Amino acid sequence: YDPVFLIPEKGKTFGQIGPEEKSKISHRGKALAAFAEKLEVMSRALLGKRSMSLPMEEISKAEARLGFQLPEALRQFYLRFGKGGKLFTSESMNDILTFQQMDPEDDDFGEDFAEALEQGSLLLAIENQGVWTMYLDLKTGEPWLDWGEGRQDCWGLDLEGALLYLLAMNATGFLPWGGECDMEDTPENRELLGHYFHFILDGPMAVFADPDKGLVGFRSGETQICIMARSQKALNDLERDTNIMVSMF
């Protein structure tokens, strides 16, 4: 149908443009561009001017070793955060696998990784006490969780949402200041947070951040949120301006 669908602003059909240009204006292309922007916001909030970026060449090498190409969202994720470091370890919250750990010979995760591949899934992350494990279904491209009783829905999130929520959770141990505070999920409270944060994810698994002040927050329950900060001053200013009282970890 590409020769039929006209792009009014270009005066051309989809059949008359190249794949790169088509990707930029397609719904999926726009969604991936929006996801890349959200990863940039999270990177600035978590790291400031530092970088954990991984060269695309390293991603391509990992894909060649694994024998399959990763979904574009996962490529974008590792392109921005692929060096991992403390952010990807249980010192922060959950173990998020780096490419080096995606290996059947890995001392920590090799056995679980190999077993997942045999079942058509890619091991992505493990909760720090082993409560749940996150996988990517290589056939459907959808994430799923195992809480010890088999395959379950991944908090109602797609792959992009699951990766962003993982980052927000791992801010808990990665950033030095912050904690939980009581806040019900109401329109009024969402509006309040919206005055001070960029919403990265909406809904019951909300993620929000202020990249300029180094603040990352997420909803940890129906009546609680967690907010972490790169500096104590940023957290103190937030409490002063919003009357949100953070119970420090």
Short mmCIF file of C-alpha atoms in Angstrom, two decimals:
data_model
loop_
_atom_site.label_atom_id
_atom_site.label_comp_id
_atom_site.label_asym_id
_atom_site.label_seq_id
_atom_site.Cartn_x
_atom_site.Cartn_y
_atom_site.Cartn_z
CA TYR A 1 0.00 0.00 0.00
CA ASP A 2 3.02 2.35 0.12
CA PRO A 3 2.32 3.75 -3.39
CA VAL A 4 -1.22 4.67 -2.25
CA PHE A 5 -0.58 6.56 0.99
CA LEU A 6 0.23 10.21 0.34
CA ILE A 7 2.35 12.36 2.67
CA PRO A 8 0.69 15.76 2.20
CA GLU A 9 3.55 17.86 3.59
CA LYS A 10 5.98 16.20 1.15
CA GLY A 11 3.73 15.77 -1.85
CA LYS A 12 4.95 12.16 -2.16
CA THR A 13 3.65 8.71 -1.38
CA PHE A 14 5.35 6.29 1.02
CA GLY A 15 6.52 4.37 -2.04
CA GLN A 16 8.46 7.40 -3.28
CA ILE A 17 10.62 7.93 -0.20
CA GLY A 18 13.53 5.94 1.19
CA PRO A 19 13.37 3.63 4.24
CA GLU A 20 15.29 6.08 6.50
CA GLU A 21 12.92 8.95 5.73
CA LYS A 22 9.95 6.61 6.03
CA SER A 23 11.09 5.52 9.47
CA LYS A 24 11.34 9.12 10.64
CA ILE A 25 7.71 9.84 9.84
CA SER A 26 6.17 6.47 10.66
CA HIS A 27 4.33 5.97 13.94
CA ARG A 28 6.97 3.53 15.16
CA GLY A 29 9.75 5.87 14.11
CA LYS A 30 8.14 8.71 16.03
CA ALA A 31 7.67 6.48 19.09
CA LEU A 32 11.34 5.46 19.05
CA ALA A 33 12.40 9.10 18.68
CA ALA A 34 10.25 9.98 21.70
CA PHE A 35 11.81 7.10 23.65
CA ALA A 36 15.32 8.35 22.80
CA GLU A 37 14.36 11.78 24.13
CA LYS A 38 13.12 10.22 27.39
CA LEU A 39 16.39 8.31 27.76
CA GLU A 40 18.23 11.61 27.30
CA VAL A 41 16.17 13.21 30.09
CA MET A 42 16.88 10.26 32.39
CA SER A 43 20.59 10.37 31.53
CA ARG A 44 20.83 14.06 32.41
CA ALA A 45 18.87 13.57 35.64
CA LEU A 46 20.90 10.54 36.76
CA LEU A 47 24.36 11.40 35.46
CA GLY A 48 24.52 15.13 34.88
CA LYS A 49 27.33 15.69 32.39
CA ARG A 50 28.74 12.18 32.78
CA SER A 51 28.11 9.50 30.19
CA MET A 52 27.49 5.75 30.19
CA SER A 53 27.02 5.61 26.43
CA LEU A 54 28.13 2.54 24.53
CA PRO A 55 29.31 2.88 20.90
CA MET A 56 27.00 1.36 18.29
CA GLU A 57 29.93 -0.80 17.18
CA GLU A 58 29.88 -2.54 20.57
CA ILE A 59 26.14 -3.17 20.25
CA SER A 60 26.63 -4.62 16.76
CA LYS A 61 29.40 -6.90 18.06
CA ALA A 62 27.16 -8.12 20.87
CA GLU A 63 24.35 -8.84 18.41
CA ALA A 64 26.72 -10.79 16.18
CA ARG A 65 27.84 -12.87 19.17
CA LEU A 66 24.26 -13.46 20.31
CA GLY A 67 23.12 -14.32 16.80
CA PHE A 68 20.17 -11.95 16.59
CA GLN A 69 19.41 -8.25 16.38
CA LEU A 70 17.94 -6.58 19.44
CA PRO A 71 14.72 -4.57 19.27
CA GLU A 72 15.46 -0.94 18.46
CA ALA A 73 14.27 0.23 21.87
CA LEU A 74 16.78 -2.04 23.60
CA ARG A 75 19.52 -0.83 21.26
CA GLN A 76 18.68 2.76 22.21
CA PHE A 77 18.75 1.82 25.90
CA TYR A 78 22.22 0.28 25.70
CA LEU A 79 23.43 3.03 23.39
CA ARG A 80 22.69 5.50 26.21
CA PHE A 81 23.45 3.40 29.34
CA GLY A 82 25.32 0.33 28.08
CA LYS A 83 28.47 0.83 30.17
CA GLY A 84 26.31 0.01 33.17
CA GLY A 85 28.55 0.56 36.16
CA LYS A 86 26.94 0.86 39.58
CA LEU A 87 23.63 1.94 37.97
CA PHE A 88 23.17 -1.60 36.63
CA THR A 89 23.96 -3.45 39.87
CA SER A 90 22.13 -4.49 43.02
CA GLU A 91 24.02 -1.72 44.84
CA SER A 92 21.49 0.57 43.19
CA MET A 93 18.43 -1.71 43.25
CA ASN A 94 18.21 -4.39 40.58
CA ASP A 95 20.82 -6.15 38.47
CA ILE A 96 20.41 -5.04 34.86
CA LEU A 97 22.50 -7.17 32.53
CA THR A 98 25.27 -5.58 30.48
CA PHE A 99 26.32 -7.11 27.17
CA GLN A 100 29.34 -8.66 28.88
CA GLN A 101 26.99 -10.52 31.23
CA MET A 102 24.80 -11.75 28.37
CA ASP A 103 26.98 -14.82 28.06
CA PRO A 104 26.33 -18.47 29.04
CA GLU A 105 29.83 -18.46 30.58
CA ASP A 106 29.18 -15.46 32.85
CA ASP A 107 29.91 -16.35 36.49
CA ASP A 108 26.85 -14.60 37.92
CA PHE A 109 24.12 -14.88 35.28
CA GLY A 110 25.39 -17.36 32.69
CA GLU A 111 23.22 -20.33 33.69
CA ASP A 112 20.01 -18.29 33.89
CA PHE A 113 20.88 -16.51 30.65
CA ALA A 114 21.41 -19.75 28.76
CA GLU A 115 18.19 -21.26 30.11
CA ALA A 116 16.22 -18.19 29.04
CA LEU A 117 17.63 -18.34 25.51
CA GLU A 118 16.58 -21.98 25.22
CA GLN A 119 13.04 -20.84 26.00
CA GLY A 120 13.15 -18.04 23.41
CA SER A 121 13.71 -15.17 25.82
CA LEU A 122 16.51 -12.78 26.72
CA LEU A 123 17.35 -12.27 30.40
CA LEU A 124 17.23 -8.51 31.11
CA ALA A 125 17.18 -7.89 34.88
CA ILE A 126 16.91 -9.55 38.29
CA GLU A 127 15.48 -7.96 41.44
CA ASN A 128 18.18 -7.61 44.12
CA GLN A 129 16.70 -10.34 46.34
CA GLY A 130 15.56 -12.52 43.47
CA VAL A 131 11.88 -11.69 43.98
CA TRP A 132 11.31 -11.27 40.24
CA THR A 133 13.22 -11.70 37.00
CA MET A 134 12.57 -9.70 33.83
CA TYR A 135 12.84 -11.23 30.37
CA LEU A 136 12.31 -10.15 26.77
CA ASP A 137 10.33 -12.49 24.54
CA LEU A 138 12.48 -12.64 21.40
CA LYS A 139 9.54 -13.56 19.20
CA THR A 140 7.05 -10.88 20.28
CA GLY A 141 9.48 -8.24 21.53
CA GLU A 142 7.47 -7.89 24.74
CA PRO A 143 8.92 -7.94 28.28
CA TRP A 144 7.61 -10.33 30.91
CA LEU A 145 8.22 -11.07 34.59
CA ASP A 146 8.69 -14.28 36.53
CA TRP A 147 7.83 -13.94 40.24
CA GLY A 148 8.67 -17.60 40.82
CA GLU A 149 5.40 -18.90 39.40
CA GLY A 150 6.02 -18.61 35.68
CA ARG A 151 5.39 -15.97 33.07
CA GLN A 152 3.40 -12.88 34.07
CA ASP A 153 2.63 -9.45 32.70
CA CYS A 154 5.40 -6.83 33.10
CA TRP A 155 3.49 -4.28 35.21
CA GLY A 156 1.32 -3.52 32.19
CA LEU A 157 4.30 -1.91 30.44
CA ASP A 158 5.78 -2.36 26.97
CA LEU A 159 9.53 -2.69 26.51
CA GLU A 160 10.18 1.06 26.46
CA GLY A 161 8.15 1.57 29.64
CA ALA A 162 9.78 -1.36 31.45
CA LEU A 163 13.28 -0.06 30.68
CA LEU A 164 12.42 3.45 31.89
CA TYR A 165 10.88 2.08 35.08
CA LEU A 166 13.99 -0.03 35.70
CA LEU A 167 16.15 3.08 35.45
CA ALA A 168 13.91 4.97 37.86
CA MET A 169 13.96 2.14 40.41
CA ASN A 170 17.75 1.93 40.21
CA ALA A 171 18.02 5.63 40.98
CA THR A 172 17.11 4.57 44.54
CA GLY A 173 20.61 3.36 45.32
CA PHE A 174 22.48 5.21 42.59
CA LEU A 175 21.60 8.76 43.68
CA PRO A 176 22.72 9.69 47.20
CA TRP A 177 19.71 11.63 48.53
CA GLY A 178 16.02 10.82 48.74
CA GLY A 179 13.39 8.40 49.93
CA GLU A 180 9.68 7.69 49.91
CA CYS A 181 6.77 9.97 50.62
CA ASP A 182 3.02 9.50 50.93
CA MET A 183 1.15 10.70 47.86
CA GLU A 184 -1.98 9.14 46.42
CA ASP A 185 -2.35 8.84 42.67
CA THR A 186 -4.94 11.59 42.12
CA PRO A 187 -5.38 14.17 39.33
CA GLU A 188 -4.47 16.91 41.81
CA ASN A 189 -1.22 15.23 42.82
CA ARG A 190 -0.32 14.47 39.20
CA GLU A 191 -0.86 18.14 38.40
CA LEU A 192 1.36 19.14 41.34
CA LEU A 193 4.17 16.86 40.20
CA GLY A 194 3.73 18.09 36.65
CA HIS A 195 4.69 21.61 37.74
CA TYR A 196 8.12 20.40 38.88
CA PHE A 197 8.90 17.34 36.79
CA HIS A 198 8.85 16.02 33.25
CA PHE A 199 6.58 12.95 33.19
CA ILE A 200 8.51 10.16 31.48
CA LEU A 201 5.78 7.57 32.09
CA ASP A 202 2.15 8.15 33.06
CA GLY A 203 -0.23 5.88 34.92
CA PRO A 204 0.21 3.58 37.93
CA MET A 205 3.91 3.01 37.10
CA ALA A 206 4.65 6.71 36.63
CA VAL A 207 8.21 7.95 36.19
CA PHE A 208 9.12 11.63 36.39
CA ALA A 209 12.36 13.60 36.36
CA ASP A 210 13.93 17.06 36.49
CA PRO A 211 17.15 16.76 34.46
CA ASP A 212 18.36 20.25 35.37
CA LYS A 213 18.12 19.70 39.13
CA GLY A 214 19.11 16.04 39.09
CA LEU A 215 15.83 14.63 40.44
CA VAL A 216 14.25 11.27 39.54
CA GLY A 217 10.97 9.96 40.90
CA PHE A 218 8.61 7.06 40.37
CA ARG A 219 5.40 5.70 41.81
CA SER A 220 6.23 2.83 44.13
CA GLY A 221 2.64 2.07 45.17
CA GLU A 222 -0.91 3.38 45.04
CA THR A 223 -0.22 5.76 47.92
CA GLN A 224 3.54 6.27 47.70
CA ILE A 225 6.16 7.76 45.44
CA CYS A 226 9.94 7.67 45.65
CA ILE A 227 12.08 10.72 44.82
CA MET A 228 15.88 10.63 44.55
CA ALA A 229 18.32 13.49 43.99
CA ARG A 230 21.94 14.08 43.00
CA SER A 231 22.23 16.77 45.71
CA GLN A 232 20.66 17.44 49.09
CA LYS A 233 19.97 21.04 48.06
CA ALA A 234 17.78 19.94 45.15
CA LEU A 235 15.74 17.76 47.50
CA ASN A 236 15.47 20.49 50.14
CA ASP A 237 14.32 23.00 47.51
CA LEU A 238 11.69 20.57 46.26
CA GLU A 239 10.34 19.99 49.78
CA ARG A 240 10.23 23.75 50.41
CA ASP A 241 8.46 24.59 47.14
CA THR A 242 5.94 21.72 47.11
CA ASN A 243 5.40 20.75 50.77
CA ILE A 244 6.25 17.18 49.71
CA MET A 245 8.04 15.63 52.67
CA VAL A 246 10.48 12.89 51.69
CA SER A 247 11.22 10.21 54.30
CA MET A 248 14.98 9.82 53.78
CA PHE A 249 16.42 6.34 53.20
#
